[in-house]
PDB file of C-alpha atoms in Angstrom:
ATOM      1  CA  MET A 113     273.698  54.393 161.367  1.00  0.00           C
ATOM      2  CA  HIS A 114     274.516  58.054 160.861  1.00  0.00           C
ATOM      3  CA  ALA A 115     273.931  57.991 157.205  1.00  0.00           C
ATOM      4  CA  PHE A 116     274.109  61.829 157.081  1.00  0.00           C
ATOM      5  CA  GLN A 117     277.878  61.640 157.893  1.00  0.00           C
ATOM      6  CA  LYS A 118     279.853  61.621 154.758  1.00  0.00           C
ATOM      7  CA  SER A 119     283.080  63.355 155.456  1.00  0.00           C
ATOM      8  CA  LEU A 120     285.946  61.334 154.017  1.00  0.00           C
ATOM      9  CA  THR A 121     288.800  63.844 154.717  1.00  0.00           C
ATOM     10  CA  LEU A 122     290.334  64.435 158.109  1.00  0.00           C
ATOM     11  CA  PRO A 123     290.447  68.059 159.196  1.00  0.00           C
ATOM     12  CA  GLN A 124     293.605  69.980 159.784  1.00  0.00           C
ATOM     13  CA  PRO A 125     294.241  70.878 163.431  1.00  0.00           C
ATOM     14  CA  GLU A 126     293.353  74.560 162.868  1.00  0.00           C
ATOM     15  CA  GLN A 127     290.045  73.423 161.306  1.00  0.00           C
ATOM     16  CA  ALA A 128     288.899  71.243 164.233  1.00  0.00           C
ATOM     17  CA  LEU A 129     286.202  72.135 166.702  1.00  0.00           C
ATOM     18  CA  PRO A 130     287.593  73.640 169.918  1.00  0.00           C
ATOM     19  CA  GLY A 131     286.122  71.252 172.421  1.00  0.00           C
ATOM     20  CA  ARG A 132     286.205  71.904 176.055  1.00  0.00           C
ATOM     21  CA  SER A 133     287.969  71.193 179.474  1.00  0.00           C
ATOM     22  CA  ALA A 134     284.919  69.440 180.985  1.00  0.00           C
ATOM     23  CA  VAL A 135     285.403  65.660 181.193  1.00  0.00           C
ATOM     24  CA  MET A 136     282.506  63.434 180.023  1.00  0.00           C
ATOM     25  CA  PRO A 137     280.807  61.820 182.994  1.00  0.00           C
ATOM     26  CA  VAL A 138     280.520  58.025 182.726  1.00  0.00           C
ATOM     27  CA  PRO A 139     279.283  55.218 184.954  1.00  0.00           C
ATOM     28  CA  SER A 140     281.942  53.918 187.420  1.00  0.00           C
ATOM     29  CA  GLN A 141     281.277  50.238 186.566  1.00  0.00           C
ATOM     30  CA  HIS A 142     281.122  48.247 183.400  1.00  0.00           C
ATOM     31  CA  PHE A 143     277.426  47.277 182.767  1.00  0.00           C
ATOM     32  CA  VAL A 144     278.289  43.724 181.821  1.00  0.00           C
ATOM     33  CA  LEU A 145     281.610  42.801 183.595  1.00  0.00           C
ATOM     34  CA  GLY A 146     280.964  44.764 186.718  1.00  0.00           C
ATOM     35  CA  HIS A 147     284.582  45.997 186.871  1.00  0.00           C
ATOM     36  CA  THR A 148     285.719  49.726 186.811  1.00  0.00           C
ATOM     37  CA  LEU A 149     285.243  51.751 183.699  1.00  0.00           C
ATOM     38  CA  LEU A 150     287.739  54.388 184.762  1.00  0.00           C
ATOM     39  CA  PRO A 151     291.393  54.294 185.763  1.00  0.00           C
ATOM     40  CA  PRO A 152     293.247  53.306 187.824  1.00  0.00           C
ATOM     41  CA  PHE A 153     292.864  49.639 186.653  1.00  0.00           C
ATOM     42  CA  PRO A 154     294.635  46.785 188.340  1.00  0.00           C
ATOM     43  CA  GLU A 155     298.428  46.776 187.950  1.00  0.00           C
ATOM     44  CA  SER A 156     298.225  43.299 186.311  1.00  0.00           C
ATOM     45  CA  THR A 157     296.289  44.554 183.492  1.00  0.00           C
ATOM     46  CA  GLU A 158     297.296  46.407 180.131  1.00  0.00           C
ATOM     47  CA  GLN A 159     295.363  48.420 177.694  1.00  0.00           C
ATOM     48  CA  ALA A 160     294.763  48.520 173.980  1.00  0.00           C
ATOM     49  CA  VAL A 161     292.749  50.770 171.696  1.00  0.00           C
ATOM     50  CA  PHE A 162     291.102  49.775 168.410  1.00  0.00           C
ATOM     51  CA  GLY A 163     288.889  51.405 165.839  1.00  0.00           C
ATOM     52  CA  LEU A 164     286.826  49.062 163.743  1.00  0.00           C
ATOM     53  CA  GLY A 165     283.673  50.908 162.731  1.00  0.00           C
ATOM     54  CA  CYS A 166     280.628  51.637 164.925  1.00  0.00           C
ATOM     55  CA  PHE A 167     281.929  51.202 168.530  1.00  0.00           C
ATOM     56  CA  TRP A 168     278.796  49.614 169.789  1.00  0.00           C
ATOM     57  CA  GLY A 169     279.495  46.363 168.130  1.00  0.00           C
ATOM     58  CA  ALA A 170     283.218  46.689 168.474  1.00  0.00           C
ATOM     59  CA  GLU A 171     283.015  46.995 172.265  1.00  0.00           C
ATOM     60  CA  LYS A 172     280.689  43.990 172.560  1.00  0.00           C
ATOM     61  CA  SER A 173     282.958  41.792 170.510  1.00  0.00           C
ATOM     62  CA  PHE A 174     285.818  42.536 172.915  1.00  0.00           C
ATOM     63  CA  TRP A 175     284.133  42.385 176.243  1.00  0.00           C
ATOM     64  CA  GLN A 176     283.109  38.786 175.381  1.00  0.00           C
ATOM     65  CA  LEU A 177     286.702  37.642 175.153  1.00  0.00           C
ATOM     66  CA  PRO A 178     288.040  35.668 178.175  1.00  0.00           C
ATOM     67  CA  GLY A 179     290.710  37.702 179.937  1.00  0.00           C
ATOM     68  CA  VAL A 180     289.211  41.082 179.182  1.00  0.00           C
ATOM     69  CA  TYR A 181     288.884  42.985 182.434  1.00  0.00           C
ATOM     70  CA  SER A 182     286.922  45.965 181.069  1.00  0.00           C
ATOM     71  CA  THR A 183     285.958  47.902 177.995  1.00  0.00           C
ATOM     72  CA  ALA A 184     284.735  51.385 177.153  1.00  0.00           C
ATOM     73  CA  VAL A 185     283.837  53.341 174.024  1.00  0.00           C
ATOM     74  CA  GLY A 186     285.200  56.675 173.202  1.00  0.00           C
ATOM     75  CA  TYR A 187     286.845  59.005 170.767  1.00  0.00           C
ATOM     76  CA  SER A 188     290.571  59.177 169.910  1.00  0.00           C
ATOM     77  CA  ALA A 189     293.201  60.229 167.300  1.00  0.00           C
ATOM     78  CA  GLY A 190     291.640  63.650 166.672  1.00  0.00           C
ATOM     79  CA  TYR A 191     292.148  67.269 167.858  1.00  0.00           C
ATOM     80  CA  THR A 192     289.065  68.221 169.758  1.00  0.00           C
ATOM     81  CA  ALA A 193     289.209  67.966 173.587  1.00  0.00           C
ATOM     82  CA  ASN A 194     286.411  66.069 175.287  1.00  0.00           C
ATOM     83  CA  PRO A 195     284.149  65.993 172.113  1.00  0.00           C
ATOM     84  CA  THR A 196     280.484  65.152 172.163  1.00  0.00           C
ATOM     85  CA  TYR A 197     279.094  62.395 169.880  1.00  0.00           C
ATOM     86  CA  ASP A 198     277.358  65.004 167.728  1.00  0.00           C
ATOM     87  CA  GLU A 199     280.657  66.901 167.219  1.00  0.00           C
ATOM     88  CA  VAL A 200     282.485  63.655 166.114  1.00  0.00           C
ATOM     89  CA  CYS A 201     279.601  63.021 163.693  1.00  0.00           C
ATOM     90  CA  THR A 202     280.313  66.169 161.871  1.00  0.00           C
ATOM     91  CA  GLY A 203     283.792  64.967 160.884  1.00  0.00           C
ATOM     92  CA  LYS A 204     285.263  68.259 162.324  1.00  0.00           C
ATOM     93  CA  THR A 205     287.086  66.740 165.364  1.00  0.00           C
ATOM     94  CA  GLY A 206     289.425  64.289 163.547  1.00  0.00           C
ATOM     95  CA  HIS A 207     288.426  61.585 165.991  1.00  0.00           C
ATOM     96  CA  ASN A 208     287.776  57.913 165.489  1.00  0.00           C
ATOM     97  CA  GLU A 209     285.116  55.873 167.233  1.00  0.00           C
ATOM     98  CA  VAL A 210     287.342  53.445 169.315  1.00  0.00           C
ATOM     99  CA  VAL A 211     287.068  50.935 171.956  1.00  0.00           C
ATOM    100  CA  LEU A 212     289.421  50.863 175.018  1.00  0.00           C
ATOM    101  CA  VAL A 213     290.236  47.259 176.123  1.00  0.00           C
ATOM    102  CA  ILE A 214     291.607  46.584 179.577  1.00  0.00           C
ATOM    103  CA  TYR A 215     292.967  43.075 179.617  1.00  0.00           C
ATOM    104  CA  HIS A 216     294.997  40.455 181.629  1.00  0.00           C
ATOM    105  CA  PRO A 217     297.878  39.708 179.376  1.00  0.00           C
ATOM    106  CA  ARG A 218     298.433  36.257 180.975  1.00  0.00           C
ATOM    107  CA  GLN A 219     294.931  35.292 180.045  1.00  0.00           C
ATOM    108  CA  VAL A 220     294.511  36.999 176.647  1.00  0.00           C
ATOM    109  CA  THR A 221     297.597  38.318 174.855  1.00  0.00           C
ATOM    110  CA  TYR A 222     297.892  41.408 172.653  1.00  0.00           C
ATOM    111  CA  SER A 223     298.433  39.014 169.813  1.00  0.00           C
ATOM    112  CA  ASP A 224     295.115  37.430 170.512  1.00  0.00           C
ATOM    113  CA  LEU A 225     293.500  40.835 170.571  1.00  0.00           C
ATOM    114  CA  LEU A 226     295.173  41.696 167.155  1.00  0.00           C
ATOM    115  CA  THR A 227     293.765  38.520 165.668  1.00  0.00           C
ATOM    116  CA  HIS A 228     290.339  39.294 166.906  1.00  0.00           C
ATOM    117  CA  PHE A 229     290.611  42.783 165.532  1.00  0.00           C
ATOM    118  CA  TRP A 230     291.563  41.673 162.067  1.00  0.00           C
ATOM    119  CA  GLU A 231     288.912  38.957 161.896  1.00  0.00           C
ATOM    120  CA  SER A 232     286.039  41.176 163.200  1.00  0.00           C
ATOM    121  CA  HIS A 233     285.898  43.878 160.488  1.00  0.00           C
ATOM    122  CA  ASP A 234     286.912  44.738 156.910  1.00  0.00           C
ATOM    123  CA  PRO A 235     290.259  46.678 157.206  1.00  0.00           C
ATOM    124  CA  THR A 236     290.180  47.579 153.436  1.00  0.00           C
ATOM    125  CA  GLN A 237     287.508  50.165 153.339  1.00  0.00           C
ATOM    126  CA  GLY A 238     289.225  53.423 154.135  1.00  0.00           C
ATOM    127  CA  MET A 239     286.911  56.012 155.763  1.00  0.00           C
ATOM    128  CA  ARG A 240     284.020  53.721 156.373  1.00  0.00           C
ATOM    129  CA  GLN A 241     282.890  50.422 157.665  1.00  0.00           C
ATOM    130  CA  GLY A 242     279.975  48.676 155.789  1.00  0.00           C
ATOM    131  CA  ASN A 243     277.163  51.194 155.454  1.00  0.00           C
ATOM    132  CA  ASP A 244     278.757  53.578 158.052  1.00  0.00           C
ATOM    133  CA  THR A 245     280.584  56.248 156.113  1.00  0.00           C
ATOM    134  CA  GLY A 246     282.924  58.879 157.521  1.00  0.00           C
ATOM    135  CA  THR A 247     286.248  59.415 159.085  1.00  0.00           C
ATOM    136  CA  GLN A 248     285.068  58.236 162.473  1.00  0.00           C
ATOM    137  CA  TYR A 249     284.628  54.694 161.127  1.00  0.00           C
ATOM    138  CA  ARG A 250     288.212  54.190 159.975  1.00  0.00           C
ATOM    139  CA  SER A 251     290.132  51.003 160.828  1.00  0.00           C
ATOM    140  CA  ALA A 252     292.874  51.688 163.334  1.00  0.00           C
ATOM    141  CA  ILE A 253     295.172  50.323 165.965  1.00  0.00           C
ATOM    142  CA  TYR A 254     296.456  52.820 168.511  1.00  0.00           C
ATOM    143  CA  THR A 255     299.361  51.419 170.482  1.00  0.00           C
ATOM    144  CA  HIS A 256     300.623  52.067 174.084  1.00  0.00           C
ATOM    145  CA  SER A 257     304.204  50.763 173.787  1.00  0.00           C
ATOM    146  CA  GLU A 258     306.889  49.982 171.333  1.00  0.00           C
ATOM    147  CA  MET A 259     306.216  46.333 171.709  1.00  0.00           C
ATOM    148  CA  GLN A 260     302.507  46.945 170.660  1.00  0.00           C
ATOM    149  CA  LEU A 261     303.465  49.148 167.836  1.00  0.00           C
ATOM    150  CA  MET A 262     305.837  46.437 166.516  1.00  0.00           C
ATOM    151  CA  GLN A 263     303.272  43.666 166.964  1.00  0.00           C
ATOM    152  CA  ALA A 264     300.586  45.710 165.313  1.00  0.00           C
ATOM    153  CA  GLN A 265     302.714  46.494 162.327  1.00  0.00           C
ATOM    154  CA  GLU A 266     303.811  42.914 161.969  1.00  0.00           C
ATOM    155  CA  SER A 267     300.274  41.653 162.088  1.00  0.00           C
ATOM    156  CA  LEU A 268     299.182  44.025 159.465  1.00  0.00           C
ATOM    157  CA  GLN A 269     301.802  42.713 157.130  1.00  0.00           C
ATOM    158  CA  ARG A 270     300.798  39.097 157.772  1.00  0.00           C
ATOM    159  CA  TYR A 271     297.127  39.762 157.281  1.00  0.00           C
ATOM    160  CA  GLN A 272     297.931  41.697 154.124  1.00  0.00           C
ATOM    161  CA  GLN A 273     299.813  38.755 152.774  1.00  0.00           C
ATOM    162  CA  ALA A 274     296.728  36.572 153.490  1.00  0.00           C
ATOM    163  CA  LEU A 275     294.439  39.149 151.805  1.00  0.00           C
ATOM    164  CA  ASN A 276     296.721  39.302 148.752  1.00  0.00           C
ATOM    165  CA  ALA A 277     296.611  35.496 148.427  1.00  0.00           C
ATOM    166  CA  ALA A 278     292.693  35.655 148.541  1.00  0.00           C
ATOM    167  CA  HIS A 279     292.561  38.668 146.050  1.00  0.00           C
ATOM    168  CA  PHE A 280     291.297  41.192 148.492  1.00  0.00           C
ATOM    169  CA  ASN A 281     292.065  44.849 148.365  1.00  0.00           C
ATOM    170  CA  ALA A 282     294.969  46.644 150.404  1.00  0.00           C
ATOM    171  CA  ILE A 283     294.634  47.262 154.114  1.00  0.00           C
ATOM    172  CA  THR A 284     293.829  50.903 154.975  1.00  0.00           C
ATOM    173  CA  THR A 285     294.270  50.389 158.827  1.00  0.00           C
ATOM    174  CA  GLU A 286     295.969  53.263 160.642  1.00  0.00           C
ATOM    175  CA  VAL A 287     298.708  51.992 163.041  1.00  0.00           C
ATOM    176  CA  CYS A 288     300.218  54.563 165.326  1.00  0.00           C
ATOM    177  CA  PRO A 289     300.915  55.478 168.879  1.00  0.00           C
ATOM    178  CA  ALA A 290     297.816  56.300 170.913  1.00  0.00           C
ATOM    179  CA  LYS A 291     296.729  59.746 171.699  1.00  0.00           C
ATOM    180  CA  ASP A 292     294.289  60.955 174.340  1.00  0.00           C
ATOM    181  CA  PHE A 293     291.223  58.675 174.789  1.00  0.00           C
ATOM    182  CA  TYR A 294     288.051  60.547 175.516  1.00  0.00           C
ATOM    183  CA  TYR A 295     285.088  58.591 176.972  1.00  0.00           C
ATOM    184  CA  ALA A 296     281.860  58.730 174.997  1.00  0.00           C
ATOM    185  CA  GLU A 297     278.602  59.507 176.637  1.00  0.00           C
ATOM    186  CA  GLU A 298     277.069  57.265 179.248  1.00  0.00           C
ATOM    187  CA  TYR A 299     274.382  55.880 176.872  1.00  0.00           C
ATOM    188  CA  HIS A 300     276.965  54.647 174.429  1.00  0.00           C
ATOM    189  CA  GLN A 301     278.889  52.614 177.093  1.00  0.00           C
ATOM    190  CA  GLN A 302     277.994  48.911 176.645  1.00  0.00           C
ATOM    191  CA  TYR A 303     275.164  50.003 174.423  1.00  0.00           C
ATOM    192  CA  LEU A 304     274.282  46.579 172.995  1.00  0.00           C
ATOM    193  CA  ALA A 305     274.026  45.098 176.439  1.00  0.00           C
ATOM    194  CA  LYS A 306     271.477  47.703 177.417  1.00  0.00           C
ATOM    195  CA  ASN A 307     269.788  47.587 173.972  1.00  0.00           C
ATOM    196  CA  PRO A 308     270.083  43.988 172.743  1.00  0.00           C
ATOM    197  CA  GLN A 309     268.240  44.597 169.505  1.00  0.00           C
ATOM    198  CA  GLY A 310     270.344  47.627 168.786  1.00  0.00           C
ATOM    199  CA  TYR A 311     272.199  48.258 165.513  1.00  0.00           C
ATOM    200  CA  CYS A 312     275.454  46.558 164.871  1.00  0.00           C
ATOM    201  CA  GLY A 313     277.094  46.688 161.428  1.00  0.00           C
ATOM    202  CA  LEU A 314     280.283  44.964 162.468  1.00  0.00           C
ATOM    203  CA  GLY A 315     281.419  42.011 160.356  1.00  0.00           C
ATOM    204  CA  GLY A 316     284.564  40.405 159.227  1.00  0.00           C
ATOM    205  CA  ILE A 317     285.413  39.456 155.524  1.00  0.00           C
ATOM    206  CA  GLY A 318     285.498  35.700 156.444  1.00  0.00           C
ATOM    207  CA  LEU A 319     289.241  35.370 156.213  1.00  0.00           C
ATOM    208  CA  ALA A 320     291.126  33.936 159.179  1.00  0.00           C
ATOM    209  CA  PHE A 321     294.282  35.548 160.547  1.00  0.00           C
ATOM    210  CA  PRO A 322     297.147  33.256 159.563  1.00  0.00           C
ATOM    211  CA  ALA A 323     298.516  31.041 162.322  1.00  0.00           C
ATOM    212  CA  GLU A 324     302.165  31.279 163.008  1.00  0.00           C
TER     213      GLU A 324
END
């Protein structure tokens, strides 16, 4: 997917594409779960944002988890306002392909989501994931509270210890407070439900997250 995208260096803010004020139109409902794709979400839910390679497969892996209310794919952690997919593919927006996860914390905890995140991709590959190369495919956890940030950092340390013991490379995952989330185009939302034979390069390294 997108073999032409080879940028491995994030742009500086002044180098980024300007973007636009117009918000990307997206469907009102999740194609699979039937719940709202847009805020406001139920007060009983919380949100999380993860980057783990091509967002098609990432989103599918999360919407299948019990307790997940809704998911959406989009762009985050860059500089360009309301970017298009083609702009993100140039590497000149600074954005990452991410999945927004809206979840019921009494049914699936943030810790559960972190475990799923670590086990679903290779977090040691820097600016790529599998055959997908470029800054938009970097591994990342973008947090929405001090508690999420603390849990994410702690989980990284625990998984790194497991990786060290199994002689894997160092984790390159970006862990930081979330910036603006920009929805991706309509056709990207729940793409693998609409196109069951579509591309998905997502895959873990076969190492379980260590139990407490």
